[in-house]
PDB file of C-alpha atoms in Angstrom:
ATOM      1  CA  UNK T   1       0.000   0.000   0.000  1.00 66.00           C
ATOM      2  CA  UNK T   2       1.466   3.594  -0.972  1.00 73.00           C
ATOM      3  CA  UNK T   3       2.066   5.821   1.739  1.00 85.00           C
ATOM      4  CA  UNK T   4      -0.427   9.035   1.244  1.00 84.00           C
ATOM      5  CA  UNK T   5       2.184  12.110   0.738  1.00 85.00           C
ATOM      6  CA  UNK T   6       1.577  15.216   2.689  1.00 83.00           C
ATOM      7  CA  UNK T   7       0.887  18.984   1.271  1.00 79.00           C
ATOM      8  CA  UNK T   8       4.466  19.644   1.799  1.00 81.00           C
ATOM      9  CA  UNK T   9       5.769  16.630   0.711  1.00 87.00           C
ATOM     10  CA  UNK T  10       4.169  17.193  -2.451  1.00 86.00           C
ATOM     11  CA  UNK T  11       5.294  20.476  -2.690  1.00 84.00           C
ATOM     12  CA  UNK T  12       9.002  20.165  -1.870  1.00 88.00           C
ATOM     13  CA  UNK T  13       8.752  17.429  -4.728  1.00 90.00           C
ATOM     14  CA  UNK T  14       7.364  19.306  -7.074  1.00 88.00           C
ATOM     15  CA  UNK T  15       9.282  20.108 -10.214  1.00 90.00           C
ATOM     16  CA  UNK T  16       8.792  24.034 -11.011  1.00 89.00           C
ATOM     17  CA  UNK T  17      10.071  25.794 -14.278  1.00 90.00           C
ATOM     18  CA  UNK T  18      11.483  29.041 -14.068  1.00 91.00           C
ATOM     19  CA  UNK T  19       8.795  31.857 -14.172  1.00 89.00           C
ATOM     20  CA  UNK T  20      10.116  33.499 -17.494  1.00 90.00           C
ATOM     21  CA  UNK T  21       8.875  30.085 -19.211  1.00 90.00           C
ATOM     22  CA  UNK T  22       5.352  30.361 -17.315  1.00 87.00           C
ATOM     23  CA  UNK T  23       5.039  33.945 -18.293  1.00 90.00           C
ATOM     24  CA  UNK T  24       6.120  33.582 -22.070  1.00 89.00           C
ATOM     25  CA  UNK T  25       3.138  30.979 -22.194  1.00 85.00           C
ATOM     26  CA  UNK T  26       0.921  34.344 -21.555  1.00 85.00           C
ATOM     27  CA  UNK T  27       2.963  36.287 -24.185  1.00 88.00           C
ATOM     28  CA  UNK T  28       4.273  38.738 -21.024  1.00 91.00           C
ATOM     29  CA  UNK T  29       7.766  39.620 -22.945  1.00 90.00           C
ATOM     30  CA  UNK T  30      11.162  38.708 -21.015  1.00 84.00           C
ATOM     31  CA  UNK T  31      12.031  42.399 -20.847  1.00 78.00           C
ATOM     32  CA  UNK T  32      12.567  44.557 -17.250  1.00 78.00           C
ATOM     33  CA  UNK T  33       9.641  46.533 -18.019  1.00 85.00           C
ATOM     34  CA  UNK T  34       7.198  43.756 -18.212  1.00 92.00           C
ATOM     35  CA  UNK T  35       7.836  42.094 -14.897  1.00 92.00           C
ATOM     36  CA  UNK T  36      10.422  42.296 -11.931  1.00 89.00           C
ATOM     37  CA  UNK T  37      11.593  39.002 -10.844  1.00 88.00           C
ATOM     38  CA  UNK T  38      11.273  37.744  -7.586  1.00 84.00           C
ATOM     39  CA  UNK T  39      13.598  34.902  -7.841  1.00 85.00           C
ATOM     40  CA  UNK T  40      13.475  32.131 -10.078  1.00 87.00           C
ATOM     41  CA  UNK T  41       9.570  31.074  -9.666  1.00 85.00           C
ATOM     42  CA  UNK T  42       7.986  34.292  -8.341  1.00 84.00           C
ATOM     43  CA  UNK T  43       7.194  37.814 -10.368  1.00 86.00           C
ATOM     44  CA  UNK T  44       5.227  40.671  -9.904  1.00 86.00           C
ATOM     45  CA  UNK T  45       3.688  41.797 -12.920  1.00 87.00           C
ATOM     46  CA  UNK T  46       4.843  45.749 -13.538  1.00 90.00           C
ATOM     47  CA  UNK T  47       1.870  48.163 -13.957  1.00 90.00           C
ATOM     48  CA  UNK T  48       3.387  49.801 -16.678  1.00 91.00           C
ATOM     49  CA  UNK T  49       3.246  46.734 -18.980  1.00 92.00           C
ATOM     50  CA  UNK T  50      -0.588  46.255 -17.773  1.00 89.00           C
ATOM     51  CA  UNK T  51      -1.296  49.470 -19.135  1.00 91.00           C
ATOM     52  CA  UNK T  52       0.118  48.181 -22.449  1.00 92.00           C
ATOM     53  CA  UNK T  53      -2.241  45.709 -23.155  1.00 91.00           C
ATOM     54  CA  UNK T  54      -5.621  48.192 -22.732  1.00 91.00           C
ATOM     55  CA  UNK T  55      -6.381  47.792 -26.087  1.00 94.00           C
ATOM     56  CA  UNK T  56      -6.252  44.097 -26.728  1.00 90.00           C
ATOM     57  CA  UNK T  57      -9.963  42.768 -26.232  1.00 89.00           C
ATOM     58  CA  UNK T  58     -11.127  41.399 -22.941  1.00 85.00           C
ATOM     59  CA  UNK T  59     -10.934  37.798 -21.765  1.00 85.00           C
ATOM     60  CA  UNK T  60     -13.465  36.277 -19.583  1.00 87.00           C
ATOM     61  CA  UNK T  61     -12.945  36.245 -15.350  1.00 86.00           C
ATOM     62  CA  UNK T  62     -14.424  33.608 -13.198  1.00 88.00           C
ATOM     63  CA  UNK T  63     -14.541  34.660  -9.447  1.00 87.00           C
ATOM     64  CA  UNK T  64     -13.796  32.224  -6.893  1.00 85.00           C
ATOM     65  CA  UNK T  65     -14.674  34.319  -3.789  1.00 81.00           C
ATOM     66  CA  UNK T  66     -16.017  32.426  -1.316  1.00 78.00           C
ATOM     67  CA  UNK T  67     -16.038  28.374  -0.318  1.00 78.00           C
ATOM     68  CA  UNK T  68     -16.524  26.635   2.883  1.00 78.00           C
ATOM     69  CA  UNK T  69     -13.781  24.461   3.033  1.00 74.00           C
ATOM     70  CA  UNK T  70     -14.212  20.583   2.683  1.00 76.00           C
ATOM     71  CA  UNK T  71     -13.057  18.342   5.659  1.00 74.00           C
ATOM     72  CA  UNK T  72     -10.180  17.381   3.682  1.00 69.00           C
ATOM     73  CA  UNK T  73      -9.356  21.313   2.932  1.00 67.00           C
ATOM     74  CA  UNK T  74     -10.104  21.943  -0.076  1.00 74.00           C
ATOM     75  CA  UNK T  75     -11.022  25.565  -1.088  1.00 78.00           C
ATOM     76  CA  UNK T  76     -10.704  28.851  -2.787  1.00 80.00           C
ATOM     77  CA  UNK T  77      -7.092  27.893  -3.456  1.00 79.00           C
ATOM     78  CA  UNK T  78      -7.614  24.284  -4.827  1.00 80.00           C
ATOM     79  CA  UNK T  79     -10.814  25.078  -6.410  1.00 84.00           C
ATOM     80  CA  UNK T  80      -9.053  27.748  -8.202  1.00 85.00           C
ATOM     81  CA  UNK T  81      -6.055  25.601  -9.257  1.00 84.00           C
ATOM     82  CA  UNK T  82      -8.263  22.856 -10.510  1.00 87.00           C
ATOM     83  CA  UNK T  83     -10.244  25.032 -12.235  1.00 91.00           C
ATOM     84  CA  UNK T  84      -7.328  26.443 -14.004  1.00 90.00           C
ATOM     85  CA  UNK T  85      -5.549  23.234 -15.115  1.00 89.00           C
ATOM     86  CA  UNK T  86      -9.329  21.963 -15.781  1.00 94.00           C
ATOM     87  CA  UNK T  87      -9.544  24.488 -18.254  1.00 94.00           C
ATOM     88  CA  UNK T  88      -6.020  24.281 -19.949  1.00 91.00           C
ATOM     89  CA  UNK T  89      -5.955  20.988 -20.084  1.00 95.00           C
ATOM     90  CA  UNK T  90      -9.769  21.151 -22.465  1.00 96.00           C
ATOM     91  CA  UNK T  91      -7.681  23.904 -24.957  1.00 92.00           C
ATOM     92  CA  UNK T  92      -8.357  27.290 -22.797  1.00 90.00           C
ATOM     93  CA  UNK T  93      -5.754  29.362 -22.465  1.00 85.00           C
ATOM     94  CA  UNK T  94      -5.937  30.124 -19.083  1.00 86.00           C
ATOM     95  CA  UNK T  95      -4.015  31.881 -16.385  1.00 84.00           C
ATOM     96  CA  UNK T  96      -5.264  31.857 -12.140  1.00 83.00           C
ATOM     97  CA  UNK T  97      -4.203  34.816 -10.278  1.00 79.00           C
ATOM     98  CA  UNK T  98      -4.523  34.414  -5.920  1.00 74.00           C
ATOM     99  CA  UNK T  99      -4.491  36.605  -3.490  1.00 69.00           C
ATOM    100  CA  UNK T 100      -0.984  37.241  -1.296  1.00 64.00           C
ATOM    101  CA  UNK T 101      -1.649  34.715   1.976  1.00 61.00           C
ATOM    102  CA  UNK T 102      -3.062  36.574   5.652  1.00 56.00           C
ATOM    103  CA  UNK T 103      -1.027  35.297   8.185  1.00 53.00           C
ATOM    104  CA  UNK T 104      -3.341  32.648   9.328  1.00 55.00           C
ATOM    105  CA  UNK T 105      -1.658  29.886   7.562  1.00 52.00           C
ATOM    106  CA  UNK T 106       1.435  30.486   9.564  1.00 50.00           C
ATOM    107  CA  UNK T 107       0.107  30.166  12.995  1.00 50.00           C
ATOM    108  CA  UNK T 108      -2.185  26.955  11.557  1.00 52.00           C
ATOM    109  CA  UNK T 109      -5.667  29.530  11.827  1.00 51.00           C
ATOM    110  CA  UNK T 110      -6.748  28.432   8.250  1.00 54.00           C
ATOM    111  CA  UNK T 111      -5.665  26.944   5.104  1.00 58.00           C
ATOM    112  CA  UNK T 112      -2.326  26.907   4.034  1.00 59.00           C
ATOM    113  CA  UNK T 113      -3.630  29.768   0.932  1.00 60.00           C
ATOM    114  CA  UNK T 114      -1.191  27.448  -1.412  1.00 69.00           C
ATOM    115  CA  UNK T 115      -3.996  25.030  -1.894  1.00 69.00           C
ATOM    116  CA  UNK T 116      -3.676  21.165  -1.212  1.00 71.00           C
ATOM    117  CA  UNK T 117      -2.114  17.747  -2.686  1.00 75.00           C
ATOM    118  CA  UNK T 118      -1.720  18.220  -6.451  1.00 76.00           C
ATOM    119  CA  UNK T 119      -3.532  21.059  -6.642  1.00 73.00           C
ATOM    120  CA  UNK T 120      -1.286  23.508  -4.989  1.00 74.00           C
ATOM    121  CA  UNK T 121       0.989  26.597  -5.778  1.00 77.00           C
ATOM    122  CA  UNK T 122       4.763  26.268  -5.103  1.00 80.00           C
ATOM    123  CA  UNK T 123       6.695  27.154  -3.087  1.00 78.00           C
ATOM    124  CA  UNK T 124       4.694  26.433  -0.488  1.00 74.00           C
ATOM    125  CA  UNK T 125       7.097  28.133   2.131  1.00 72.00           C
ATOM    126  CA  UNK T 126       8.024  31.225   0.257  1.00 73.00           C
ATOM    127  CA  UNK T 127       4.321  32.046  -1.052  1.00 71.00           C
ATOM    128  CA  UNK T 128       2.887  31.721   3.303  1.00 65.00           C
ATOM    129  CA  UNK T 129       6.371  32.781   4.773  1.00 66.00           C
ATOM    130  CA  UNK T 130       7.506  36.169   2.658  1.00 65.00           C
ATOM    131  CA  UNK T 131       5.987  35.807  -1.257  1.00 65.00           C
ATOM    132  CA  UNK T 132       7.347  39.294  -2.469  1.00 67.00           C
ATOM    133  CA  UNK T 133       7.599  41.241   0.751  1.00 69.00           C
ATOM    134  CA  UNK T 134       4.429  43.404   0.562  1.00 72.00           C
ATOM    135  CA  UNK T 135       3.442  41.584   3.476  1.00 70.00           C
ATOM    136  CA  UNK T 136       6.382  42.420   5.478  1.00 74.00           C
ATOM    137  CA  UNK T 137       6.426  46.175   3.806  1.00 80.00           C
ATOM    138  CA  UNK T 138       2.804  46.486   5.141  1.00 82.00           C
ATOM    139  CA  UNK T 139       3.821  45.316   8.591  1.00 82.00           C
ATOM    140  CA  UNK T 140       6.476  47.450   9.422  1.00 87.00           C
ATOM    141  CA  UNK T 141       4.697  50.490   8.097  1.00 89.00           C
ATOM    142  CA  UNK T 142       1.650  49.370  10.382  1.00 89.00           C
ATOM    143  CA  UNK T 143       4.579  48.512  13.809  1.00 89.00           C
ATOM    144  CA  UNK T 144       6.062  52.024  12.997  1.00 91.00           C
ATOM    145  CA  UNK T 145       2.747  53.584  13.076  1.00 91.00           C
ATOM    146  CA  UNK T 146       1.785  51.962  15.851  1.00 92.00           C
ATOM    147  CA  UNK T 147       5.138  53.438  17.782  1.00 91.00           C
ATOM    148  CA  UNK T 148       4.759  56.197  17.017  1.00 88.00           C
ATOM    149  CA  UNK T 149       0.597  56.887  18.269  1.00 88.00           C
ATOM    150  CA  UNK T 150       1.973  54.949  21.251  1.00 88.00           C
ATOM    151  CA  UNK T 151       5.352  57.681  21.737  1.00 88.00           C
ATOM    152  CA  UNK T 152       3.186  60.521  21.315  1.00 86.00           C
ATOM    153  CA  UNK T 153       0.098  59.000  23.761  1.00 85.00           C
ATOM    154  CA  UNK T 154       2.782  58.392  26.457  1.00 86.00           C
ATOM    155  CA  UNK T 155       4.487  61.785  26.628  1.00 85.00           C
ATOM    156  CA  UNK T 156       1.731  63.790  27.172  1.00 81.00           C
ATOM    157  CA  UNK T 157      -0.364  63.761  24.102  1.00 75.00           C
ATOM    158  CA  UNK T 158       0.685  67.604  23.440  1.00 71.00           C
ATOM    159  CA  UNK T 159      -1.827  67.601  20.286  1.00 69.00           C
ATOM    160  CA  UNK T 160      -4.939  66.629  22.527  1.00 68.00           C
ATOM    161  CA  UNK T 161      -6.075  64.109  20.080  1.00 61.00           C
TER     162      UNK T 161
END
């Protein structure tokens, strides 16, 4: 009997090809202006190339907003995935896009945002640990913020605010 492979095990085994190949499949060119690498398997799309492509004609968006997770874990993030490769695989050309992970998946609140078993995005660490540093950007803006009400509350509050 084969032994059932965890999420992570999966993922560690997973064989990923470099993100310029996934992106030339979409026709986003291999230039600077296009994309900014994070790595070899992660990219943020630039907003200056997006505006490049406002006169091509629309393609067609299928929401996957809201799922109550099976017992087994599956959903947004699988659903989405499967989806995706569901459609590909008929002769769609078809891209998913997911939202950057909350912290829950790191202190084992919720899903792991990467989806589950085959269905997953990798890597699994780097997408729920630091993805492209908004994350951390956003928290460190929010902990100097946070200083600095707490600074000005604790010597006197000279504003009166």
């Amino acid at each position: 009997m084969s032994e059932v492979k965890s999420d992570i095990q999966i993922a560690r085994e997973a064989k990923m090809q470099p993100i310029n190949d996934i992106l030339a499949k979409i026709n986003v060119p291999d230039e600077s202006t296009a994309f900014s690498p994070m790595g070899r398997h992660i990219a943020k799309i630039n907003l200056e190339y997006l505006d490049t492509l406002k006169d091509k004609p629309n393609g067609k968006l299928i929401l996957v907003t809201a799922i109550t997770p099976t017992p087994a874990g599956e959903g947004k993030t699988t659903t989405s995935v499967g989806l995706n490769d569901g459609l590909n695989k008929i002769g769609k050309k078809s891209i998913v896009c997911l939202r950057e992970p909350s912290l829950g998946p790191s202190f084992g609140m919720k899903g792991g945002a990467a989806g589950g078993g085959y269905a997953q995005v990798v890597p699994m660490e780097q997408i729920n640990l630091h993805f492209t540093g908004d994350f951390h950007a956003i928290t460190s803006a929010h902990n100097l913020l946070s200083a600095l009400i707490d600074n000005h509350i604790y010597w006197g509050n000279r504003l009166e605010h």
